[in-house]
CSV table of C-alpha atoms and ligand atoms in Angstrom, one decimal:
chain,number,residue,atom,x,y,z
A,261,UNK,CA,0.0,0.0,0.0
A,262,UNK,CA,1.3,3.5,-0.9
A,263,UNK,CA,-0.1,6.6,0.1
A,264,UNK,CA,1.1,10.5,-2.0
A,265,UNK,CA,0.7,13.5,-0.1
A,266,UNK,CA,-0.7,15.8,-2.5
A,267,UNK,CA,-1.7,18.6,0.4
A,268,UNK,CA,-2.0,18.9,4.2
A,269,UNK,CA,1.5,17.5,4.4
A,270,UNK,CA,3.6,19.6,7.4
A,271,UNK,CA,0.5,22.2,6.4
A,272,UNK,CA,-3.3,23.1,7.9
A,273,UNK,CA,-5.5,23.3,4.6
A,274,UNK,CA,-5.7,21.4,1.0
A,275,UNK,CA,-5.7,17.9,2.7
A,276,UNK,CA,-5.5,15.4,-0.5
A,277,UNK,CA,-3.9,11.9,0.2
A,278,UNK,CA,-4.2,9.2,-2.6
A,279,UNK,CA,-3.6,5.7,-1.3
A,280,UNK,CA,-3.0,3.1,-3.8
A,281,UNK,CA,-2.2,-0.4,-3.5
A,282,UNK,CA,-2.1,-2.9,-7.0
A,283,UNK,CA,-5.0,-1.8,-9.1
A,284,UNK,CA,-6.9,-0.2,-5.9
A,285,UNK,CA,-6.7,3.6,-6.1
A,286,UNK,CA,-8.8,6.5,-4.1
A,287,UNK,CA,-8.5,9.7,-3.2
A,288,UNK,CA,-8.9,10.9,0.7
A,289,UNK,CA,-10.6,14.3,0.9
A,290,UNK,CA,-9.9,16.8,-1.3
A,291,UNK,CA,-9.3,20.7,0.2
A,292,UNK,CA,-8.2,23.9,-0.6
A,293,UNK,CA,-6.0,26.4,1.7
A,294,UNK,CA,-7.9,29.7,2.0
A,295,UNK,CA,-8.1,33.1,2.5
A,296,UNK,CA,-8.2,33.4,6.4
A,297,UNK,CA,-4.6,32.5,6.5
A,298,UNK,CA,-3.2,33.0,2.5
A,299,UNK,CA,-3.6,35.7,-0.5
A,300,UNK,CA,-4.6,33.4,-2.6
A,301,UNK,CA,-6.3,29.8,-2.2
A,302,UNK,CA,-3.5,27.1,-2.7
A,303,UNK,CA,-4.6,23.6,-4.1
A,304,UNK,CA,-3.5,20.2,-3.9
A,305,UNK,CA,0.1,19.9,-5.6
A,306,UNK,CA,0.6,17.8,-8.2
A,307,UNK,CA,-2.7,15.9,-7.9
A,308,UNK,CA,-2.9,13.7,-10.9
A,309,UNK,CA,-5.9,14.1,-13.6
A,310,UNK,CA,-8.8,11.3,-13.9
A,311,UNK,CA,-9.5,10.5,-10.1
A,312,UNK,CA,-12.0,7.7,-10.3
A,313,UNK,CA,-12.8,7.7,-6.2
A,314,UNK,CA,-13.0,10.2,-3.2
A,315,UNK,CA,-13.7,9.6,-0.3
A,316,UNK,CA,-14.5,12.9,1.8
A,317,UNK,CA,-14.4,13.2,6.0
A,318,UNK,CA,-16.1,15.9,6.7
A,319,UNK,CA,-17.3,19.2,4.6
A,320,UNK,CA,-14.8,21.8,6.0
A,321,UNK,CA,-13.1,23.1,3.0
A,322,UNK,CA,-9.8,22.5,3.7
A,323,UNK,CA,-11.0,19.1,3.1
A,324,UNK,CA,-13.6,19.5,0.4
A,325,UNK,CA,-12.7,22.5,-1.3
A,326,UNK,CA,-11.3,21.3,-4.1
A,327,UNK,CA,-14.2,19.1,-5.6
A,328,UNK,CA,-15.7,22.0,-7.7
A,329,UNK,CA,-12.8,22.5,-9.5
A,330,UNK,CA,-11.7,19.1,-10.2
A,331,UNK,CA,-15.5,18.5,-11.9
A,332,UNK,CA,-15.4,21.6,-13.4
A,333,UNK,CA,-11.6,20.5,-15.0
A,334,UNK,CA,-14.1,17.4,-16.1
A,335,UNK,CA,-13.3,14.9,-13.5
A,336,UNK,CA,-16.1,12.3,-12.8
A,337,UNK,CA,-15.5,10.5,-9.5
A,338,UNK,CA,-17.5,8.7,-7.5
A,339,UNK,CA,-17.4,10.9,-3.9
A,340,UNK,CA,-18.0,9.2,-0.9
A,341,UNK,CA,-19.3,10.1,2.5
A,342,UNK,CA,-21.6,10.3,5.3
A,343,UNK,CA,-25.2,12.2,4.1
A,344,UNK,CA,-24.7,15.6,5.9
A,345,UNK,CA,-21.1,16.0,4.8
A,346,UNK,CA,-22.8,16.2,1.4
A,347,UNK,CA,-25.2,18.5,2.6
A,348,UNK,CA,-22.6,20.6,4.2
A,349,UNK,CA,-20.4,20.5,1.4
A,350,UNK,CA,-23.2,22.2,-0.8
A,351,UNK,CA,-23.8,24.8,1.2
A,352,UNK,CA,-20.0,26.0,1.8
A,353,UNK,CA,-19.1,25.2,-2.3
A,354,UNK,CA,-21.8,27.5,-2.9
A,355,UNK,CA,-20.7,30.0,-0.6
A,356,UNK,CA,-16.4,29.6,-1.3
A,357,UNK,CA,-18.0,30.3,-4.9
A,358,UNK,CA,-19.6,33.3,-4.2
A,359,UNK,CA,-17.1,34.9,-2.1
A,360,UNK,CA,-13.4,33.0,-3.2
A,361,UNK,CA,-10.9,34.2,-5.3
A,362,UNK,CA,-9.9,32.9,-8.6
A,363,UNK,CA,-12.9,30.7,-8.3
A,364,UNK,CA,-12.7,28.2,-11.8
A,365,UNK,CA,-16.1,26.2,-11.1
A,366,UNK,CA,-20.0,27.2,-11.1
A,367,UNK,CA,-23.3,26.6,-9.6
A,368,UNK,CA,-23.7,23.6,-12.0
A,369,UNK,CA,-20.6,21.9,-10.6
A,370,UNK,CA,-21.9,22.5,-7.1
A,371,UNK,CA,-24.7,20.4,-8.0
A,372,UNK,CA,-23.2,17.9,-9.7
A,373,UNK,CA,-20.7,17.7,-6.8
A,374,UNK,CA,-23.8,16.4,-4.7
A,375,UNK,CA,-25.1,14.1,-7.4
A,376,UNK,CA,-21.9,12.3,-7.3
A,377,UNK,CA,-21.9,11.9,-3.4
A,378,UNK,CA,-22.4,7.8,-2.9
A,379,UNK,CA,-23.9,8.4,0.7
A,380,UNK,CA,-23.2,6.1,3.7
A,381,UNK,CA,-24.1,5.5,7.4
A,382,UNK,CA,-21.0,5.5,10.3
A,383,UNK,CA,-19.8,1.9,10.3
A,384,UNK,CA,-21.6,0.9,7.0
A,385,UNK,CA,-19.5,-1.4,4.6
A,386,UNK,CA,-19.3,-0.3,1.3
A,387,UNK,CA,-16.6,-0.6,-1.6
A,388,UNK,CA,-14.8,2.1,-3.2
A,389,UNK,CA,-11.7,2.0,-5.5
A,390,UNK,CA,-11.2,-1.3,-5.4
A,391,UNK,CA,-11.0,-1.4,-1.4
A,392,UNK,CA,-13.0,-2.0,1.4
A,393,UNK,CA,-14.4,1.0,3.3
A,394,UNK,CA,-15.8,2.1,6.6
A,395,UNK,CA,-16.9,5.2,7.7
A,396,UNK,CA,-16.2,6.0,11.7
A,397,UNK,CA,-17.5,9.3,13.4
A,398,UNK,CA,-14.7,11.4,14.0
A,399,UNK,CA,-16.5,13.8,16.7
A,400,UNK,CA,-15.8,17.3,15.3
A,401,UNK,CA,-18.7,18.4,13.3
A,402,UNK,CA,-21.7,17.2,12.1
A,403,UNK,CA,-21.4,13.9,10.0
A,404,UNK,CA,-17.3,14.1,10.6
A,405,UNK,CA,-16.2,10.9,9.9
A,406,UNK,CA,-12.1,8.9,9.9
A,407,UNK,CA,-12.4,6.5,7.0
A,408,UNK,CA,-10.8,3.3,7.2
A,409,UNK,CA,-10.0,1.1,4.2
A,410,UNK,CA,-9.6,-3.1,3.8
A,411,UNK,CA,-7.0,-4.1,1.4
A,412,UNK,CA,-3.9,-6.1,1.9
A,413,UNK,CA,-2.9,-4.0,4.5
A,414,UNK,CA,-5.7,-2.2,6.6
A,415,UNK,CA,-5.5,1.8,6.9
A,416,UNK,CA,-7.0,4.2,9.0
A,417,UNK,CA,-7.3,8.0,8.1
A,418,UNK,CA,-8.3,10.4,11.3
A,419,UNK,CA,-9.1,13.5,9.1
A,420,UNK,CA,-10.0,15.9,11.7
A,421,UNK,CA,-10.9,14.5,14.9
A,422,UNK,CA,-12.4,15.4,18.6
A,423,UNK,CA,-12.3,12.8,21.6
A,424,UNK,CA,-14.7,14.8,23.8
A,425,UNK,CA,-18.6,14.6,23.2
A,426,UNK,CA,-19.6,17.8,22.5
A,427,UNK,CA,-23.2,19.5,23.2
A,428,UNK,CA,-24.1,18.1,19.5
A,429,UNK,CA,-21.7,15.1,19.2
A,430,UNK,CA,-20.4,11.9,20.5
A,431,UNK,CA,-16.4,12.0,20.6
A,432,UNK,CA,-14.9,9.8,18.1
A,433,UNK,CA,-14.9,6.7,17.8
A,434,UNK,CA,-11.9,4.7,19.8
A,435,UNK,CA,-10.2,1.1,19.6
A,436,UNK,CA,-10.6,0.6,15.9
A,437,UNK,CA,-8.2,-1.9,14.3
A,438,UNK,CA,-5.3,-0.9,11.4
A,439,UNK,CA,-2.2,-1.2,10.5
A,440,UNK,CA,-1.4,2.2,9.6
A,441,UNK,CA,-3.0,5.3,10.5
A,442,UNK,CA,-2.7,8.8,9.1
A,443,UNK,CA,-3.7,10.8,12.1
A,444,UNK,CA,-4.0,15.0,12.1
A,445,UNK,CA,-1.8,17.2,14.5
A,446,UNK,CA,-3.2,20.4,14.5
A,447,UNK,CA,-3.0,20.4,18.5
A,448,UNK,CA,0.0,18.1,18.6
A,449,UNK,CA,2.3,20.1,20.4
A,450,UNK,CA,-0.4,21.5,22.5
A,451,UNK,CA,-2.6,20.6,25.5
A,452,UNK,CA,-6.7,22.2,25.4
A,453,UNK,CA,-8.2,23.2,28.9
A,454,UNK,CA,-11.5,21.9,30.0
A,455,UNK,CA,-14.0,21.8,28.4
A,456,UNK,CA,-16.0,23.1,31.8
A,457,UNK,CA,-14.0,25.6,32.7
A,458,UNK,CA,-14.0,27.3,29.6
A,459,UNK,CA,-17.7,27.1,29.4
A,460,UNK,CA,-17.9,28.3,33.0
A,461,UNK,CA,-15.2,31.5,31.9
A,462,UNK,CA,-17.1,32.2,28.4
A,463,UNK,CA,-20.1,32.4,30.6
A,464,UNK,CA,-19.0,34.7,33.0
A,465,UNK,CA,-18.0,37.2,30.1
A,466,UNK,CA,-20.8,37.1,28.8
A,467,UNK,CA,-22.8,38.4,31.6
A,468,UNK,CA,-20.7,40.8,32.7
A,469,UNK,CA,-21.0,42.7,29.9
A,470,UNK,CA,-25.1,42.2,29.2
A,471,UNK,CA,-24.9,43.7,33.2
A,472,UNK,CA,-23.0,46.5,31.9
A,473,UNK,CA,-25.4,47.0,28.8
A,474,UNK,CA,-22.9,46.2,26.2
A,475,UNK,CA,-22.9,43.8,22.9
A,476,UNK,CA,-21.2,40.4,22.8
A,477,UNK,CA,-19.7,39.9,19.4
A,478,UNK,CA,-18.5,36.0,19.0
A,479,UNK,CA,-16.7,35.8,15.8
A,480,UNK,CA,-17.2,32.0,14.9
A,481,UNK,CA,-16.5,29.6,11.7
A,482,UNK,CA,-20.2,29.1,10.0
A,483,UNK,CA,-20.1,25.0,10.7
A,484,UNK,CA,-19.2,23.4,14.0
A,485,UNK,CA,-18.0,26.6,16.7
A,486,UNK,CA,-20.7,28.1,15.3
A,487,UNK,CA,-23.5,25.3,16.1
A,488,UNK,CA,-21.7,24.6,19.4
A,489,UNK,CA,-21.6,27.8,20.4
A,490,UNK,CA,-25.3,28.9,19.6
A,491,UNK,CA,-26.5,25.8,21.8
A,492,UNK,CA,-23.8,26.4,25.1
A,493,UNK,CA,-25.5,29.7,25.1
A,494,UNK,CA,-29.5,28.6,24.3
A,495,UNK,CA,-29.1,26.0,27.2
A,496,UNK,CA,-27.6,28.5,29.7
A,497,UNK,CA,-30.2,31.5,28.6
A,498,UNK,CA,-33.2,28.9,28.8
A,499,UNK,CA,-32.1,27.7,32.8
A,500,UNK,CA,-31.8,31.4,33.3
A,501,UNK,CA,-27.8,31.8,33.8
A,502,UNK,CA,-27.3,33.9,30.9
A,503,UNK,CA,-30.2,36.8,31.0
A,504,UNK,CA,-32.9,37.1,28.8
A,505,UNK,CA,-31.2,38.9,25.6
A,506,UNK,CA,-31.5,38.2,21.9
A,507,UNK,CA,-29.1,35.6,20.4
A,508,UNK,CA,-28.3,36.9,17.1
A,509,UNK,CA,-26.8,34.9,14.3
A,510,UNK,CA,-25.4,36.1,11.2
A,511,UNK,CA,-23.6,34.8,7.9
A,512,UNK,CA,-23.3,31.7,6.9
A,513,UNK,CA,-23.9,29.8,10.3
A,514,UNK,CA,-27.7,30.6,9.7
A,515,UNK,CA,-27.5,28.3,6.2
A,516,UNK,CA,-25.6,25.7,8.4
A,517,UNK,CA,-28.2,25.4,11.2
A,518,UNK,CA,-30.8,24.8,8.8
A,519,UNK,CA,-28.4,21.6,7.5
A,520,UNK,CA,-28.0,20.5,10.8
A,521,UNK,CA,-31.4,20.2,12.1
A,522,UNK,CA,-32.6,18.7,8.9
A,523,UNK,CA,-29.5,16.0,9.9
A,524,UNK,CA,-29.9,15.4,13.5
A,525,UNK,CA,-29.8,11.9,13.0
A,526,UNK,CA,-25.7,12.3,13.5
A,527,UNK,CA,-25.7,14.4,16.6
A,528,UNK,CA,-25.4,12.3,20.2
A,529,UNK,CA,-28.5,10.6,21.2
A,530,UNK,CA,-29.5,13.5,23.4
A,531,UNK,CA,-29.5,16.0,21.1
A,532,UNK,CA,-32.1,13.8,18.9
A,533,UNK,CA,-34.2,12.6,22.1
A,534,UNK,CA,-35.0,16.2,22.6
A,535,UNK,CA,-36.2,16.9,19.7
A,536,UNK,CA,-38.0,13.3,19.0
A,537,UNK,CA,-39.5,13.3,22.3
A,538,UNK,CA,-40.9,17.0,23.2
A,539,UNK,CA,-41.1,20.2,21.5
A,540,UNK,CA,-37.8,21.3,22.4
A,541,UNK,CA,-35.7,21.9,19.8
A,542,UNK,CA,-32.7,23.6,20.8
A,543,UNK,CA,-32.0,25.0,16.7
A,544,UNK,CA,-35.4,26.8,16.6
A,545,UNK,CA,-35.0,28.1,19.9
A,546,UNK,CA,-37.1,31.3,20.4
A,547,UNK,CA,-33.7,32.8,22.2
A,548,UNK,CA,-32.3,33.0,18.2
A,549,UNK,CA,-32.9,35.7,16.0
A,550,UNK,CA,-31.7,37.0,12.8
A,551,UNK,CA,-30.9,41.0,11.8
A,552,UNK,CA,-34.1,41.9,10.0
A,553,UNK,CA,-32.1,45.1,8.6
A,554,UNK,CA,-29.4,44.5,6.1
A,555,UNK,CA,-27.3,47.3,7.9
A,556,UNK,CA,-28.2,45.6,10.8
A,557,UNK,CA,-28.9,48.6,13.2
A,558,UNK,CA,-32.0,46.5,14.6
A,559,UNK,CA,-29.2,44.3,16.2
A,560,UNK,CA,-27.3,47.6,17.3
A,561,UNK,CA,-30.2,49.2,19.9
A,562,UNK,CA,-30.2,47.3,22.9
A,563,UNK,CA,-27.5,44.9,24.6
A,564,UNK,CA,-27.7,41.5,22.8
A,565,UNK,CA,-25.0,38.5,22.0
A,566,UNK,CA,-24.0,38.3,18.2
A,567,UNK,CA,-22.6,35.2,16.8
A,568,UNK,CA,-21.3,35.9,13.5
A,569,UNK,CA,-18.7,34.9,10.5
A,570,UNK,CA,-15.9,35.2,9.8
A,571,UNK,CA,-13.9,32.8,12.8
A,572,UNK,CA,-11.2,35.2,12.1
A,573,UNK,CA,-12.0,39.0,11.6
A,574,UNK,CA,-11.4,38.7,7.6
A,575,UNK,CA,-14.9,39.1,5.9
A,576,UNK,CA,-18.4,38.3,6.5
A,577,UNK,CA,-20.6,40.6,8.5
A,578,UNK,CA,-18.9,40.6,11.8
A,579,UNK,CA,-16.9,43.9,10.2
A,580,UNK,CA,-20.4,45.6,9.9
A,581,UNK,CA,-20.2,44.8,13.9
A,582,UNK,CA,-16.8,45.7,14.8
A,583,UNK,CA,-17.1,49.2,12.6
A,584,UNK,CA,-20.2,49.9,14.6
A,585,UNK,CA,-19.8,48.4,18.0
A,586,UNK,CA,-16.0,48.4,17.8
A,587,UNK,CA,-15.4,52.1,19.8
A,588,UNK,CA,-17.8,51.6,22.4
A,589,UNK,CA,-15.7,50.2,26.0
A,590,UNK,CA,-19.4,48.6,27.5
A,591,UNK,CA,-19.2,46.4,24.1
A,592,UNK,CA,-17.2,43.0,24.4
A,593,UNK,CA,-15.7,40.8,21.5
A,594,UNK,CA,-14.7,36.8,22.5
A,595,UNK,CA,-13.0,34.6,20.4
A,596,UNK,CA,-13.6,31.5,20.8
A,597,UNK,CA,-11.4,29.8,17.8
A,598,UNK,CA,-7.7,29.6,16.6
A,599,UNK,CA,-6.5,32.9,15.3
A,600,UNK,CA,-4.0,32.6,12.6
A,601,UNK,CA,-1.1,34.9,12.4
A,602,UNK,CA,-1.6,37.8,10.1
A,603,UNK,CA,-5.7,38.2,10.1
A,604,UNK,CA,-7.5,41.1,12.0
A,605,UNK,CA,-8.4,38.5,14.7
A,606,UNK,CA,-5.3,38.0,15.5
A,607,UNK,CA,-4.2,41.2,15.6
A,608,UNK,CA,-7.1,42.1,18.3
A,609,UNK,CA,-6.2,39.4,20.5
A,610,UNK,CA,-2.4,41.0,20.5
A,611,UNK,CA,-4.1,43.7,21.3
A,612,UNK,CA,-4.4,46.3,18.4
A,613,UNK,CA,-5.8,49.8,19.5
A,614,UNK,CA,-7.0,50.1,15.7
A,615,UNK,CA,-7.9,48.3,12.8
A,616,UNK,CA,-8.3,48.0,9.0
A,617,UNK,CA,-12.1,47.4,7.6
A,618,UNK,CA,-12.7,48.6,3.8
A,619,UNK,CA,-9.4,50.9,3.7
A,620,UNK,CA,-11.2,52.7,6.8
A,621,UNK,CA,-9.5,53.1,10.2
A,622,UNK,CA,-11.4,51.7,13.0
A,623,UNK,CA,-10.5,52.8,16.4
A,624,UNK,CA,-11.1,49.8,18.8
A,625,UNK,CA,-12.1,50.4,22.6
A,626,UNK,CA,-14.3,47.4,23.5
A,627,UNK,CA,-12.8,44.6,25.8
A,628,UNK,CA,-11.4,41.3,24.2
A,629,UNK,CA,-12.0,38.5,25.7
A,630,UNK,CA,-10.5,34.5,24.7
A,631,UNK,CA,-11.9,31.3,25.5
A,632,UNK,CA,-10.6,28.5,23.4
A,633,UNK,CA,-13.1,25.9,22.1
A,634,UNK,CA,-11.9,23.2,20.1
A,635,UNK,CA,-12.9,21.3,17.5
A,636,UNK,CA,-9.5,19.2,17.3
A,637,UNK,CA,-8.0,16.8,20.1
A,638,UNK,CA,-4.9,17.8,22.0
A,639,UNK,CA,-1.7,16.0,22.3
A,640,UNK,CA,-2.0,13.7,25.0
A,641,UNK,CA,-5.3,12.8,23.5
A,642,UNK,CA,-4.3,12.4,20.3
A,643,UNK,CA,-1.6,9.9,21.9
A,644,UNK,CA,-4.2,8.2,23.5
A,645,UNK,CA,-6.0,7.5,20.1
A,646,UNK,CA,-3.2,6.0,19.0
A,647,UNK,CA,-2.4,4.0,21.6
A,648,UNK,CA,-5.9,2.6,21.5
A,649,UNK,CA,-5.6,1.4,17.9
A,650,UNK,CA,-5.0,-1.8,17.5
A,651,UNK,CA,-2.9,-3.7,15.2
A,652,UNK,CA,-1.1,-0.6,15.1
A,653,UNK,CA,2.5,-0.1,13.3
A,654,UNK,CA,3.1,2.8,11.9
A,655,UNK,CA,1.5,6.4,11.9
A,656,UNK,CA,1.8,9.2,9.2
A,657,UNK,CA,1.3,12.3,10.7
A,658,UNK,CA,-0.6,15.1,8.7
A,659,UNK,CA,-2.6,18.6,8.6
A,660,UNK,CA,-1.0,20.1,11.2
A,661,UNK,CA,2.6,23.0,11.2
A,662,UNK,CA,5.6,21.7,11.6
A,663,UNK,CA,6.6,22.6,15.1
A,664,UNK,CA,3.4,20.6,16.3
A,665,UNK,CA,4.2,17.3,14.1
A,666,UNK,CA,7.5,16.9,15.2
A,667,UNK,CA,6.5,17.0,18.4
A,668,UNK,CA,4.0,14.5,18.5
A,669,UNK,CA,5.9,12.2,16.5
A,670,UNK,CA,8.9,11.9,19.3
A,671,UNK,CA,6.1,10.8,21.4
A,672,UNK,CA,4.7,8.4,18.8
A,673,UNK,CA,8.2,7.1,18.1
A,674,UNK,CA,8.8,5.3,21.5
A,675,UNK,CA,6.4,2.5,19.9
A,676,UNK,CA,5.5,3.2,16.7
A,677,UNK,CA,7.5,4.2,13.1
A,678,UNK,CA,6.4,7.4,12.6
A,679,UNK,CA,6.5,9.5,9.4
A,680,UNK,CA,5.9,13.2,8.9
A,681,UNK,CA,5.8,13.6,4.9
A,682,UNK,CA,6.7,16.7,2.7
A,683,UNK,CA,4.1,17.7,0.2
A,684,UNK,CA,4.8,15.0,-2.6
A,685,UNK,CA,6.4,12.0,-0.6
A,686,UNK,CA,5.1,8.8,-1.3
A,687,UNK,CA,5.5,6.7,2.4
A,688,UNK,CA,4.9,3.1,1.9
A,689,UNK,CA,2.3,1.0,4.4
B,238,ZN,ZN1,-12.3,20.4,10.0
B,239,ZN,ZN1,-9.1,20.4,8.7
């Protein structure tokens, strides 16, 4: 078995691994790198021309970003996946094309993007490229799924992957049997706090500010933060922690609520009881609104919590906010996601007295505030994955900056053979 790294090799963004063993050949995921941390969007290098399979692990488009260019360049692959990653994937294709750069596909690639989706349940058998495959939640967002494939030698591939349950999800899924695994490192040379405490922290922030009669702006990524996010605040307004204030959300997180109710099916048990069993449905909750205005000032007259895109200060309507909100001390912004180096986000969290929005200078006095909520394991959990795997030889350690690799791979190296490929390197299973 052979596996090319064609993207998300020492990188975060324009994951692409082909694995290939005789005759067998397919394609795992297929992502771009975009604008929140480069100019322009960077594809998979080198990726060669007449894929026949994909199979995708979840819809963020670092993973599935590249599909509507490959069909528009007239590929015609069978893509497969769990049903809301297809969903999921429509929705942010459609929106990467309407916003993007250099954008080479259209609307009728979007569609046919979903028409070629081959739709699976978690732990379903099917065949694709020749191998066997299985489909295993992988606990970060909605219908996030490792895929694991049954030749000669049996591979598993983490894509992105959270061992905590969630509000919305199980944590992945644990003691799975492979030879190989190609495992993420985003968080590999990092350990995340609580999940409790930071709740308890974002909380606390929260109602300060309401007290004081200010805005709460939560700059979030449209699918997963955002969802998470929306319901830690719905369940703590609805038990009467949070006060009584509108819950607005804004951008693309709206579209991605809609997808995630219609696929509740893959959120923990809980999540679908409640809405099976009573009326309660925590993603029509009457604590949510949307800005009726499109300058949004209906969201600007009294003290209320915004969720809104972008994760990281670079577009999207949370610049309308910040131009607005942005000089007012009472007024609070909390990130709740990674901030890359370079972006406006950033830049706020270092603590930036002013900022850039539409070649305009926008004095900042409202208070900044930092709770991290991730959708990725840390290290000593990702060790822990690995050690639970079964079978297990060797690990190829992907979509995550160097610094982080290298240092979960001195862990992994006590008992494993570890490899950290370059963009291009073939590594043999
Ligand atoms: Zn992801
Ligand atoms: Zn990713």
């Amino acid at each position: 078995m052979k596996i090319t790294a064609y993207g998300g090799a020492r990188e975060v963004g324009r994951s692409a691994f082909l694995v290939e063993e005789g005759k067998k050949q397919i394609l795992l995921d297929c992502g771009v790198m975009l604008g929140e941390t480069v100019k322009t969007p960077q594809f998979p290098k080198g990726m060669e021309k007449g894929i026949r399979d994909i199979a995708i692990s979840h819809a963020h488009l670092d993973h599935s970003g590249y599909l509507g260019s490959i069909i528009a360049h007239g590929a015609k692959p069978a893509i497969h996946g769990i049903k809301a990653t297809r969903d999921l994937v429509g929705v942010l294709l459609a929106d990467y094309m309407r916003i993007g750069k250099d954008v080479d596909f259209g609307e009728r690639h979007v569609s046919e993007v979903a028409r070629r989706f081959c739709t699976y349940e978690f732990r379903e058998p099917f065949r694709a490229g020749g191998f066997e495959g299985r489909l295993h939640n992988a606990g970060h967002i909605l219908g996030s799924a490792m895929i694991w494939l049954g030749g000669e030698r049996k591979l598993l591939y983490s894509g992105d992957i959270s061992a905590r349950a969630t509000r919305l999800l199980d944590g992945c899924e644990k003691n799975l049997r492979a030879d190989a695994l190609v495992l993420e490192g985003t968080y590999g040379n990092e350990e995340l706090p609580g999940t409790k405490e930071t709740v308890t922290g974002l909380i606390r922030e929260i109602n300060e500010t309401i007290k004081e009669g200010g805005h709460v702006i939560i700059p979030s990524f449209a699918v997963g933060r955002g969802q998470e996010i929306l319901m830690i605040l719905e369940s703590h307004m609805k038990s009467g922690v949070i006060p009584h204030v509108k819950i607005y959300m804004d951008g693309m997180i709206r579209k991605a609520m809609k997808i995630y109710r219609q696929n509740v099916i893959y959120a923990k048990g809980e999540v679908q009881k409640r809405i099976l069993m009573s009326a309660d449905d925590p993603f029509s909750s009457k604590h949510f609104f949307v800005p009726r205005r499109r300058d949004r000032s209906d969201v600007f007259k009294e003290p209320c919590i915004i969720v809104s895109t972008s994760g990281m200060v670079t577009g999207g309507p949370i610049l309308t906010y910040l131009k607005e909100l942005g000089g007012n001390p009472k007024n609070k912004i909390i990130f709740v996601g990674y901030q890359a180096e370079g972006t406006r986000g950033r830049k706020i969290l270092d603590g930036a007295k002013e900022i850039e929005i539409d070649d305009e200078m926008v004095k900042l006095r409202l208070k900044v505030a930092e709770f991290r909520l991730s959708g990725h394991a840390g290290k000593s959990e990702l060790l822990q994955f690995a050690y639970g795997i079964k079978g297990l030889r060797k690990v190829v350690l992907v979509h995550g900056e160097e610094k982080s690799l290298m240092e979960l791979g001195e862990s992994l190296e006590k008992k494993y053979e570890v490899v950290i490929p370059k963009i291009g390197d073939e590594v043999r299973i």
